[in-house]
mmCIF file of C-alpha atoms and ligand atoms in Angstrom:
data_model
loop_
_atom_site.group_PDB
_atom_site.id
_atom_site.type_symbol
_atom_site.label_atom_id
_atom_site.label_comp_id
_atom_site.label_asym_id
_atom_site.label_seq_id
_atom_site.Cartn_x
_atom_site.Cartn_y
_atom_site.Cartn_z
ATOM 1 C CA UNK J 655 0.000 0.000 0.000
ATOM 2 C CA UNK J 656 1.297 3.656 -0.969
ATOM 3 C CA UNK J 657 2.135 5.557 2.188
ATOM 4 C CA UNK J 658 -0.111 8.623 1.470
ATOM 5 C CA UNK J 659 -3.136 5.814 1.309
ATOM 6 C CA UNK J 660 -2.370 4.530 4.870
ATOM 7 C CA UNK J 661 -4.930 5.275 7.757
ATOM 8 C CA UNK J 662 -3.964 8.544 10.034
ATOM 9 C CA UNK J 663 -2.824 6.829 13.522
ATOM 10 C CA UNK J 664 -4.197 9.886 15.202
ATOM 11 C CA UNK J 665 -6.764 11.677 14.148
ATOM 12 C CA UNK J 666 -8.381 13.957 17.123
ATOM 13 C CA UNK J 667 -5.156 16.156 16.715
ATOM 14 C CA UNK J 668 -2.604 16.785 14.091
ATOM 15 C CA UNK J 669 0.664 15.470 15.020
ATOM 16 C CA UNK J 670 4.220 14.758 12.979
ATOM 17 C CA UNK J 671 7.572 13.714 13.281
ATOM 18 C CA UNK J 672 7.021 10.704 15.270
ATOM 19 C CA UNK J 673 9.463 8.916 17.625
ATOM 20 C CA UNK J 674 8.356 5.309 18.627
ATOM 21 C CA UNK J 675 9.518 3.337 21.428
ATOM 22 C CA UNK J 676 8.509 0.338 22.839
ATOM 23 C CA UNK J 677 8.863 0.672 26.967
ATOM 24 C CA UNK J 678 6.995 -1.384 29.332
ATOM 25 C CA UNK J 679 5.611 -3.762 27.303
ATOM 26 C CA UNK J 680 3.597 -1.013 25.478
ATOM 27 C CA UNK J 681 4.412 1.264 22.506
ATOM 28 C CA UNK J 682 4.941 4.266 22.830
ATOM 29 C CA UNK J 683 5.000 7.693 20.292
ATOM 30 C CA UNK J 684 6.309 11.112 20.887
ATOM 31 C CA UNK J 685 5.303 13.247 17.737
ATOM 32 C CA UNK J 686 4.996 17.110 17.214
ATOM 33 C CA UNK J 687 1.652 18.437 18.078
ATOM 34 C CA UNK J 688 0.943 20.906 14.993
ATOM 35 C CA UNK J 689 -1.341 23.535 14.708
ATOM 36 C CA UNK J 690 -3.408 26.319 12.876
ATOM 37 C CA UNK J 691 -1.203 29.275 12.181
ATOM 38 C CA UNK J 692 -1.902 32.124 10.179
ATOM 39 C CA UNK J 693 2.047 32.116 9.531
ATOM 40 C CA UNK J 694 2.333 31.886 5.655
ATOM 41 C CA UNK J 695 4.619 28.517 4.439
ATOM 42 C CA UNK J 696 8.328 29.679 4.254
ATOM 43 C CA UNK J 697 11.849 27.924 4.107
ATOM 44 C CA UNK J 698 12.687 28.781 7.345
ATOM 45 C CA UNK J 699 10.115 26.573 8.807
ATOM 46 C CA UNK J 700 8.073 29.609 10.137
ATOM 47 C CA UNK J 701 4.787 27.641 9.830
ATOM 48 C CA UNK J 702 5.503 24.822 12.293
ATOM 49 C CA UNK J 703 4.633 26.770 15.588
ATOM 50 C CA UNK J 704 3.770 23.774 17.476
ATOM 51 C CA UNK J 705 4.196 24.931 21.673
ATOM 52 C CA UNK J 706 3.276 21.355 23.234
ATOM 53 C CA UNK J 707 3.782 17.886 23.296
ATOM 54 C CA UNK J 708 1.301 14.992 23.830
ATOM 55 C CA UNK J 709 2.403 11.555 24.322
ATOM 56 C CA UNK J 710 0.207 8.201 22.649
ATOM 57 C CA UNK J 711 0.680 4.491 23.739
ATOM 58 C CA UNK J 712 -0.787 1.443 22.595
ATOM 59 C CA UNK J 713 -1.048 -1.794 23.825
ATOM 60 C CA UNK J 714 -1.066 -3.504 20.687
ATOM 61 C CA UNK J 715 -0.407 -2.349 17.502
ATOM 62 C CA UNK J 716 -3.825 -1.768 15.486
ATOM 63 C CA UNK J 717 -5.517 -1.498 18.673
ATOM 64 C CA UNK J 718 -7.013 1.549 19.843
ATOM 65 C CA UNK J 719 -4.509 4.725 21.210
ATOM 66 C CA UNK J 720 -4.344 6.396 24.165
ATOM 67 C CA UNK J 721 -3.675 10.412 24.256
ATOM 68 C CA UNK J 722 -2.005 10.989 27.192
ATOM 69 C CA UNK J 723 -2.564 14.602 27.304
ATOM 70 C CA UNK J 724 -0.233 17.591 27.588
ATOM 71 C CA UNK J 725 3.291 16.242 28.683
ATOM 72 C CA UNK J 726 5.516 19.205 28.380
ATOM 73 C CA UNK J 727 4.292 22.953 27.028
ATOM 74 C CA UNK J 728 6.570 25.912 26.132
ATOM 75 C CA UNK J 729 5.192 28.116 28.889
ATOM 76 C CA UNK J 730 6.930 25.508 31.174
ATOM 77 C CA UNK J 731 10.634 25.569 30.087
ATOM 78 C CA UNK J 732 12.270 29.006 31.148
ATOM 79 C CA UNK J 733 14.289 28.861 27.878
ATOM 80 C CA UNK J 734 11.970 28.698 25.260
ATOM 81 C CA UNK J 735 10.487 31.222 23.140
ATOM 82 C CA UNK J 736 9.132 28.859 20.624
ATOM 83 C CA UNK J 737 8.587 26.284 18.316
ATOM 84 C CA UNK J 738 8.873 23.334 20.023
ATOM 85 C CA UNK J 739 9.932 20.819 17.139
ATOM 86 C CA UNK J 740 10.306 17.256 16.799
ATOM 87 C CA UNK J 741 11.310 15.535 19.597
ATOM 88 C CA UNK J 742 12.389 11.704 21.144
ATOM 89 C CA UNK J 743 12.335 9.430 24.397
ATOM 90 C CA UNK J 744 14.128 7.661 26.143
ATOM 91 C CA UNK J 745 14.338 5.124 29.455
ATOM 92 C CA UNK J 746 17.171 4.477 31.757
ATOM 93 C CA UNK J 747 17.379 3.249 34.581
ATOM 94 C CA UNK J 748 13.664 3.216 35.252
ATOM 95 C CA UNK J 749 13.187 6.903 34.070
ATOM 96 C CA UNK J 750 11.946 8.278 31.210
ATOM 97 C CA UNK J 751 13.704 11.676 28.944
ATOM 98 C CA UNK J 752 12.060 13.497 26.604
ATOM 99 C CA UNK J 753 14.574 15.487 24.416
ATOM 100 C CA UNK J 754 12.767 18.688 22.373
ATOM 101 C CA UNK J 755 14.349 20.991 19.435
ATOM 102 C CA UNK J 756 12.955 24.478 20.545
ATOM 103 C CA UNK J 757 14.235 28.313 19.773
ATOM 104 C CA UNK J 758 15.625 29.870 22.400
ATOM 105 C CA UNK J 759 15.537 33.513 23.446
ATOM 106 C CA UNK J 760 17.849 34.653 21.540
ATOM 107 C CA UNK J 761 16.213 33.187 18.004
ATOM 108 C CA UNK J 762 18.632 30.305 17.962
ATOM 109 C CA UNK J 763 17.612 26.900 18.107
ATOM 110 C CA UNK J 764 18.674 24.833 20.766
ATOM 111 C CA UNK J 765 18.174 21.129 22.144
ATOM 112 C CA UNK J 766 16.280 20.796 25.999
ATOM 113 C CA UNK J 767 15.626 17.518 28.176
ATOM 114 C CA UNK J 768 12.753 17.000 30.475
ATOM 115 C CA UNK J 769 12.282 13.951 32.802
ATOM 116 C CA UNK J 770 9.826 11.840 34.582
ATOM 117 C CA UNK J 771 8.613 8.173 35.943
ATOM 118 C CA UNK J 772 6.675 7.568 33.414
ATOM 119 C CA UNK J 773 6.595 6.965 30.292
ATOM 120 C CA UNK J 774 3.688 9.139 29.395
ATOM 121 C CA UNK J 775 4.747 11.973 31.970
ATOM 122 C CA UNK J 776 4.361 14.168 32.691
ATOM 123 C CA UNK J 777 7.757 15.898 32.322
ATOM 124 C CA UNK J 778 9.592 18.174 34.098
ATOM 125 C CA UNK J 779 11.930 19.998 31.795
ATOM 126 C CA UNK J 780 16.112 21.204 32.946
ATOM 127 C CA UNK J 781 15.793 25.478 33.376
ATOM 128 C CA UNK J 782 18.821 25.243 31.124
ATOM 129 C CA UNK J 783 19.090 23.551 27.073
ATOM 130 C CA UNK J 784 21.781 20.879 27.252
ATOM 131 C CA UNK J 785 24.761 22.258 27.413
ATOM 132 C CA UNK J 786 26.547 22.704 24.274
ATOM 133 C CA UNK J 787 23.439 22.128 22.146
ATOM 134 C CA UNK J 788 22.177 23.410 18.950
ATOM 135 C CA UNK J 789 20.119 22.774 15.852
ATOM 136 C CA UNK J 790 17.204 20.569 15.654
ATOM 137 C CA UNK J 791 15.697 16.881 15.515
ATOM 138 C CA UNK J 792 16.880 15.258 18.657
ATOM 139 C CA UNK J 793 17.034 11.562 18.638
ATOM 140 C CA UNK J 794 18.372 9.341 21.207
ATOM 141 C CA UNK J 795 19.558 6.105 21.074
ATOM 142 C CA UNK J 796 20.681 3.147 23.933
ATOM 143 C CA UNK J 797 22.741 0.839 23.021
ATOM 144 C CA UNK J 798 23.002 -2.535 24.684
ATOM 145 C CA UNK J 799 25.934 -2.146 26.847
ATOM 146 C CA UNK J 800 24.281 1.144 28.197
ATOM 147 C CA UNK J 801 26.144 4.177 26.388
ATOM 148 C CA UNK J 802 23.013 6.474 25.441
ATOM 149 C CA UNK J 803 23.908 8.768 22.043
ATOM 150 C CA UNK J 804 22.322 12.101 20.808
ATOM 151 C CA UNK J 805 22.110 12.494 17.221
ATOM 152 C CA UNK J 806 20.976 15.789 16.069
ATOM 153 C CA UNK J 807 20.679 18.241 13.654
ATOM 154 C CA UNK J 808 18.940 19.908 10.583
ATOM 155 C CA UNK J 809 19.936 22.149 7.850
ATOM 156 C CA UNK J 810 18.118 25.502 6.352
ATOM 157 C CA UNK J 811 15.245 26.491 9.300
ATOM 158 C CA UNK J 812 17.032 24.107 11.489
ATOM 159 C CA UNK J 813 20.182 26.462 11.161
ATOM 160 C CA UNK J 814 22.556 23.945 11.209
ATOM 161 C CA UNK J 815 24.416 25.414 8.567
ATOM 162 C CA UNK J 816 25.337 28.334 11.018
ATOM 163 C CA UNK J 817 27.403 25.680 13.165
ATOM 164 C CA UNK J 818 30.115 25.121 10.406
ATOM 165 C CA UNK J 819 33.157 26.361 12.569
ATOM 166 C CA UNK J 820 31.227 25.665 15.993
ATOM 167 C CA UNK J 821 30.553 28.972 16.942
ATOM 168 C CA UNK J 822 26.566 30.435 15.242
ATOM 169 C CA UNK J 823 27.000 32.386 12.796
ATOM 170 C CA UNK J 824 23.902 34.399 11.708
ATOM 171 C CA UNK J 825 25.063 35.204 8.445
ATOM 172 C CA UNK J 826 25.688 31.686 7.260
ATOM 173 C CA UNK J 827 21.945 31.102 7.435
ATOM 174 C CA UNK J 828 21.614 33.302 4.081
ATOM 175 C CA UNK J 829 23.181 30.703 1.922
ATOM 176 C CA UNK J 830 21.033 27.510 3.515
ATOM 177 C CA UNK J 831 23.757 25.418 2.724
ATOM 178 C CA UNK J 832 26.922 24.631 0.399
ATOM 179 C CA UNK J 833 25.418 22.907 -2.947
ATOM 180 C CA UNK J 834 28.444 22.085 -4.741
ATOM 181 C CA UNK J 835 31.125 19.125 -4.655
ATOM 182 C CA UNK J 836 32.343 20.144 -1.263
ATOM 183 C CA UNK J 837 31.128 17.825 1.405
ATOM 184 C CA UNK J 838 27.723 17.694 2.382
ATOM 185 C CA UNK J 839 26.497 18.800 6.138
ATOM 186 C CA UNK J 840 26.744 16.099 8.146
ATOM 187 C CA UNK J 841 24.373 15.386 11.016
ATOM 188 C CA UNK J 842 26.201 15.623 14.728
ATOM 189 C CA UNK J 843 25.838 12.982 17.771
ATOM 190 C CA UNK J 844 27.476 12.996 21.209
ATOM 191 C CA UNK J 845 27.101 10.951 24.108
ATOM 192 C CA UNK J 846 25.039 11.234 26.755
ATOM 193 C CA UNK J 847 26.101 11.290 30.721
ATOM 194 C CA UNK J 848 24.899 9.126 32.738
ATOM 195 C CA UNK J 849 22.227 10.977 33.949
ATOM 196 C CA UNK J 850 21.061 11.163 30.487
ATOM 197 C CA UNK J 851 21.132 15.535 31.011
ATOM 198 C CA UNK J 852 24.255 16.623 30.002
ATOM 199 C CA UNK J 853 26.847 15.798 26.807
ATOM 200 C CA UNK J 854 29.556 13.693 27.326
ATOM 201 C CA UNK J 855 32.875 14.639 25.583
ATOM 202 C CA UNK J 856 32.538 16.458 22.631
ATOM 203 C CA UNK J 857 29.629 16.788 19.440
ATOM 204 C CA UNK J 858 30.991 14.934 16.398
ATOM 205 C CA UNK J 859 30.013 15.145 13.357
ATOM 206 C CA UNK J 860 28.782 11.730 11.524
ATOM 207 C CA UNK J 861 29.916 10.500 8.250
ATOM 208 C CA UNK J 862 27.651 9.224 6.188
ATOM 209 C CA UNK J 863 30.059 7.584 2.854
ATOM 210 C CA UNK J 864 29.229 6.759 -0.515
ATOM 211 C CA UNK J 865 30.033 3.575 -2.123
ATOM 212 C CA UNK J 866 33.260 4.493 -2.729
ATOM 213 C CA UNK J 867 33.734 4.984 1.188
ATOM 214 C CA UNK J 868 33.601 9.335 -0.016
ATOM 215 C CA UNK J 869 31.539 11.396 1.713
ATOM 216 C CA UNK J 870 28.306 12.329 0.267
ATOM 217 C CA UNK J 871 28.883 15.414 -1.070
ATOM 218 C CA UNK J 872 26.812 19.028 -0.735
ATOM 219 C CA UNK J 873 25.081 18.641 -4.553
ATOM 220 C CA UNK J 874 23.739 15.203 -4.049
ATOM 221 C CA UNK J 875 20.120 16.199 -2.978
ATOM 222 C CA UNK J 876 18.873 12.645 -3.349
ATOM 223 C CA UNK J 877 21.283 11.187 -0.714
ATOM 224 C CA UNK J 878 22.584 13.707 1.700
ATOM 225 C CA UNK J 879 21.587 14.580 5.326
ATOM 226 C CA UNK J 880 18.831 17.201 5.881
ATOM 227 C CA UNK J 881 17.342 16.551 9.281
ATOM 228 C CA UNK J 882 15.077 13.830 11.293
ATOM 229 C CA UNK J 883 18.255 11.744 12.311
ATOM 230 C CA UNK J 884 17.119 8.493 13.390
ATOM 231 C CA UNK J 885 19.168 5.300 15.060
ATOM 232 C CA UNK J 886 18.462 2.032 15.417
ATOM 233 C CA UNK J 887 20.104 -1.417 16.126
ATOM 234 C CA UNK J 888 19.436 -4.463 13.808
ATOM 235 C CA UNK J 889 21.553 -7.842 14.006
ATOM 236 C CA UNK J 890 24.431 -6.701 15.778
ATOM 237 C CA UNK J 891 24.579 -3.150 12.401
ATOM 238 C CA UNK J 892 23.327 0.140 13.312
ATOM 239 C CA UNK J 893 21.050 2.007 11.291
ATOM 240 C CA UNK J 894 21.396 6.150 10.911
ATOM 241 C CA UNK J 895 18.142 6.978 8.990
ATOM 242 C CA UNK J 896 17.312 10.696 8.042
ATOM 243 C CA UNK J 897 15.364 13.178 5.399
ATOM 244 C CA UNK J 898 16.699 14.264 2.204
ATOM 245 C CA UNK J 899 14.394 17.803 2.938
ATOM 246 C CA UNK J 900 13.591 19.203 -0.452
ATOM 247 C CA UNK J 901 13.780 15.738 -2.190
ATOM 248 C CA UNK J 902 11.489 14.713 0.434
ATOM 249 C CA UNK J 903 12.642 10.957 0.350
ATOM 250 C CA UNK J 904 13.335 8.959 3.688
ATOM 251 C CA UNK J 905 16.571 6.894 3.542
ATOM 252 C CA UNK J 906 19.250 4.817 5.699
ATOM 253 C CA UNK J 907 23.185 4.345 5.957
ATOM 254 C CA UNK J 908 25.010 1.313 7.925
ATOM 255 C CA UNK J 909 27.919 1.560 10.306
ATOM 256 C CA UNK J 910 29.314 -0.728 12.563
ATOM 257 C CA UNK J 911 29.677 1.746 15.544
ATOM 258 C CA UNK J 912 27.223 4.705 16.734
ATOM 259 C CA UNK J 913 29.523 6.849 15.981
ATOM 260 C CA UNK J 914 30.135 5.634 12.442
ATOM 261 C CA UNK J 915 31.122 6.053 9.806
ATOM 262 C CA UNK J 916 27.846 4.860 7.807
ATOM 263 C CA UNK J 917 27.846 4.162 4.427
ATOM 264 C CA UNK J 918 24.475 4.618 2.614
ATOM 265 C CA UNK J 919 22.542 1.919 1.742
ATOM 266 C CA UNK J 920 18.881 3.171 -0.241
ATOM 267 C CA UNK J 921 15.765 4.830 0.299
ATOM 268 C CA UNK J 922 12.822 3.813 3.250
ATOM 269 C CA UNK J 923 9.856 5.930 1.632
ATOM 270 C CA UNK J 924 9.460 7.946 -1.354
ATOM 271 C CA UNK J 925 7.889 11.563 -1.339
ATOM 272 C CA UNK J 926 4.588 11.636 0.740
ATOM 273 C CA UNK J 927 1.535 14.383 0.362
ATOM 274 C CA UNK J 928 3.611 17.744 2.301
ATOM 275 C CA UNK J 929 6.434 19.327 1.900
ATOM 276 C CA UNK J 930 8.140 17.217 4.823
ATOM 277 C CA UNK J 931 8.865 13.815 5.693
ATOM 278 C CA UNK J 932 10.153 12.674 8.975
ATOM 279 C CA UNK J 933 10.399 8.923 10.691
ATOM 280 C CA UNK J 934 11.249 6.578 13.589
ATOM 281 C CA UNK J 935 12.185 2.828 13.946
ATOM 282 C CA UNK J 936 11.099 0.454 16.160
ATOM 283 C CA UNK J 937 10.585 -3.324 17.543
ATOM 284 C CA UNK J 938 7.407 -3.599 19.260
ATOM 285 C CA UNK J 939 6.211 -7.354 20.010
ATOM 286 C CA UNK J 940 9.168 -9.223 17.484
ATOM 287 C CA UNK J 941 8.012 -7.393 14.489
ATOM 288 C CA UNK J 942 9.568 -3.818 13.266
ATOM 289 C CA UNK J 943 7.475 -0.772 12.283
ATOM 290 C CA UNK J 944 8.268 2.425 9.909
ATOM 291 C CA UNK J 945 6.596 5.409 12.019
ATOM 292 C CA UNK J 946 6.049 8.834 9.538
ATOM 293 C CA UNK J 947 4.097 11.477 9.041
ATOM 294 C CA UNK J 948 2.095 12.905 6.052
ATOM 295 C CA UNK J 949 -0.211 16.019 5.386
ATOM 296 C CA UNK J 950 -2.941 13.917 4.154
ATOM 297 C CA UNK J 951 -5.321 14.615 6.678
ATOM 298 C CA UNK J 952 -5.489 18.085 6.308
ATOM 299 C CA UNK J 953 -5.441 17.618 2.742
ATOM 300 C CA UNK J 954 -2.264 18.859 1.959
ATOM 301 C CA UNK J 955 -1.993 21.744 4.659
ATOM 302 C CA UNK J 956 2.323 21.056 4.973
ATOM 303 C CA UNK J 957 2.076 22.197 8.804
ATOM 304 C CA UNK J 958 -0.811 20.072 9.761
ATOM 305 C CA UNK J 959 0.585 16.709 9.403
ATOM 306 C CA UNK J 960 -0.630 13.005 10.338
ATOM 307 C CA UNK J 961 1.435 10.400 12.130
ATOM 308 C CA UNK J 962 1.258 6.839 10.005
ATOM 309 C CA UNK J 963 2.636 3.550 10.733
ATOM 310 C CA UNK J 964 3.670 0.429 8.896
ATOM 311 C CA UNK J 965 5.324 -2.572 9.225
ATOM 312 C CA UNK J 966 8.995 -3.305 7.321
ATOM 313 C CA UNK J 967 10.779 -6.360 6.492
ATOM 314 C CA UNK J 968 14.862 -6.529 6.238
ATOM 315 C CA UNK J 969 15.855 -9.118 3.276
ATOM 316 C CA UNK J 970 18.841 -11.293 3.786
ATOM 317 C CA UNK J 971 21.560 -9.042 3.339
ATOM 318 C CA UNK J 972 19.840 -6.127 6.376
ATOM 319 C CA UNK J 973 18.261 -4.138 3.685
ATOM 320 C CA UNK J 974 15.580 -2.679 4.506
ATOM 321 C CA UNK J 975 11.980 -3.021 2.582
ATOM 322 C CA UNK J 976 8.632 -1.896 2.677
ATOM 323 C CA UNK J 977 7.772 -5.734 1.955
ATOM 324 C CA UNK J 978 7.784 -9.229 3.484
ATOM 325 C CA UNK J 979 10.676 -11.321 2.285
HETATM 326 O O1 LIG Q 1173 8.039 19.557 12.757
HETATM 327 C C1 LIG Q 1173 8.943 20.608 12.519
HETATM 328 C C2 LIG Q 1173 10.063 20.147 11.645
HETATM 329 O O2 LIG Q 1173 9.549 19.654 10.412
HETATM 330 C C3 LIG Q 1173 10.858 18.992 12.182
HETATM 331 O O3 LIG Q 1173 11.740 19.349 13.199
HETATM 332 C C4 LIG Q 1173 11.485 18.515 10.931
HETATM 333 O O4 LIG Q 1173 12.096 17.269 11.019
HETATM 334 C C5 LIG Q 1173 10.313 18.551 9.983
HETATM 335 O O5 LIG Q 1173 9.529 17.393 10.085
#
C-alpha cells in the first residue's frame, strides 16, 4: 500500500515527526503536536509553531490509542520562546527523557531535556538547554551495553548550517547550505552522561560515505543529510536513517559503531503528500514498524501533518523493505 493511502494513527489532533519506542511492554509515540497558524509557508520553517507535546501508547499495535494529554508545554521551560519541534524518548534506569528541538531567546535553536517516571509523563523539563546544544531533531539512542547517544541536527530552518566552525553564525543562514562538490552537512551525535542531562565529551560530526567509502557530497540532494536523524540497532549493524528535505525521500546508511562512519545503503519511503517527511524505527512485540508522518489529513496543509505507521521487512543481506521477504 502507498504511504499517502495509509490510515492517520491519530486523528483527534494533528501530530508529525514521530518517535516510537517500545517501553513497558507497550508502545509508545512522541510526535509534534501541529497547529493552525496564520504564519504563511516559508523555508525557514516559520509555519511549524507547534508549543506542546502529547504523548500516545498502545497496547497492541492496530488497537485503539491512548492520548495521554499535555506532557511538556513551552510556557513551562524558562528557555523557550518557541517552536517546540520534533522531539524523542528515552528510558534508563527506570526513568523516562524526553529530548525537544525548541528556539531559544535569543532566536537560535537549541536542544532541551525533560524527565519523569513515566513513560507518558508528565515531564519536568532542565531550566537550562543541554549544554553545548544546537540545531534541531533530537534523537536518542541506547545501546546494549548502556552508552546512550544524541544524534541531532537539521539544515536551512534548522540552522545547522550556522554551526560550520562551531561557533553560530547568523550570516551563514543566508546561503542555507553549500550545494556544490564540497562535502555535504553532516548530522552531529554525542554521548550522553549518565544521567542522560548533560553531553559527554565532545559533538561529532557523523559520516555518512558513498560507495566508494567518499563522503556524500553538498550537490547530491537525493542522498545527503537534511534533518530527522534516526538510530536504530538491527543484528548486531546500526542504522542512521534521516530526510533528504527538499527531495522529500526517507533513507538509511550502515555503520558498525554509533559513531560511524555509515555508508548509505537506499531509500525507506518515497515523497509523501507535504512538503516534509520525517520517521522513527522500532521493535514492538518481534516485528519492526516504519513510524512517519504525512499532510494527508489536512489535505495537503504542509504544517498540519498526520502520524502513520507500517510494518517493514529486512531481506537477507539487512536491507531494509517496505515488503515481506
Ligand atoms: O516539525 C517541525 C520540523 O519539520 C521537524 O523538526 C522537521 O524534522 C520537519 O519534520
Amino acid at each position: 500500500m502507498a504511504a499517502n493511502d495509509l490510515a492517520p494513527l491519530i486523528t483527534h489532533l494533528y501530530t508529525a515527526d514521530p518517535s516510537a519506542h517500545s517501553f513497558n511492554g507497550k508502545l509508545y509515540v512522541y510526535p509534534s503536536h501541529d497547529r493552525e497558524t496564520e504564519i504563511e509557508d516559508n523555508d525557514n520553517g516559520d509555519q511549524y509553531d507547534m508549543n506542546d507535546y502529547h504523548v500516545f501508547s498502545m497496547e497492541e499495535m492496530g488497537g485503539p490509542v491512548t492520548d495521554h494529554g499535555v506532557a511538556l508545554k513551552a510556557e513551562d521551560i524558562p528557555w523557550v520562546s518557541k517552536q517546540l519541534w520534533a522531539p524523542d524518548a528515552a528510558e534508563k534506569d527506570g526513568k523516562f527523557y524526553l529530548y525537544f528541538p525548541a528556539r531559544d531567546k535569543d532566536g537560535v535553536f537549541r536542544i532541551g531535556v525533560a524527565s519523569s517516571d513515566k513513560p507518558e509523563g508528565p515531564f519536568t523539563p532542565e531550566p537550562e538547554p543541554i549544554k553545548g546544544s544546537y540545531s534541531i531533531d533530537p534523537a536518542s539512542f541506547v545501546d546494549t551495553d548502556g552508552q546512550a547517544y544524541l544524534y541531532f541536527g537539521g539544515i536551512w530552518g534548522g540552522q545547522l548550517q550556522c554551526w560550520r566552525s562551531g561557533k553560530y553564525d547568523a550570516s551563514a543562514y543566508t546561503s542555507m547550505e553549500n550545494s556544490g562538490d564540497e562535502d555535504a552537512i553532516q548530522p552531529r551525535v554525542a554521548k550522553l552522561t549518565n544521567d542522560m542531562k548533560e553531553f559527554d565529551g565532545p559533538i561529532r560530526n557523523l559520516a555518512i560515505l558513498d560507495e566508494h567509502g567518499q563522503p556524500l557530497k553538498a550537490h547530491d540532494h537525493d542522498r545527503r543529510f537534511f534533518e530527522a536523524a534516526w538510530m536504530h540497532k538491527y543484528n548486531g549493524k546500526y542504522y542512521f536513517s534521516y530526510s533528504t528535505g527538499d527531495t522529500h525521500f526517507l533513507c538509511y546508511a550502515i555503520g558498525d559503531h554509533p559513531l560511524g562512519p555509515f555508508t548509505y545503503a537506499g531509500r525507506i519511503l518515497e515523497p509523501v503528500v507535504g512538503w516534509t517527511t520525517h520517521h522513527s524505527i522500532a521493535e514492538f512485540k518481534g516485528k519492526w514498524y516504519l513510524f512517519h508522518h504525512d499532510a494527508s489529513l489536512s489535505k495537503g496543509v504542509n504544517h498540519l501533518r498526520c502520524v502513520k505507521v507500517r510494518e517493514i521487512f529486512y531481506d537477507k543481506d539487512g536491507k531494509i523493505t517496505l515488503t515481506p521477504q
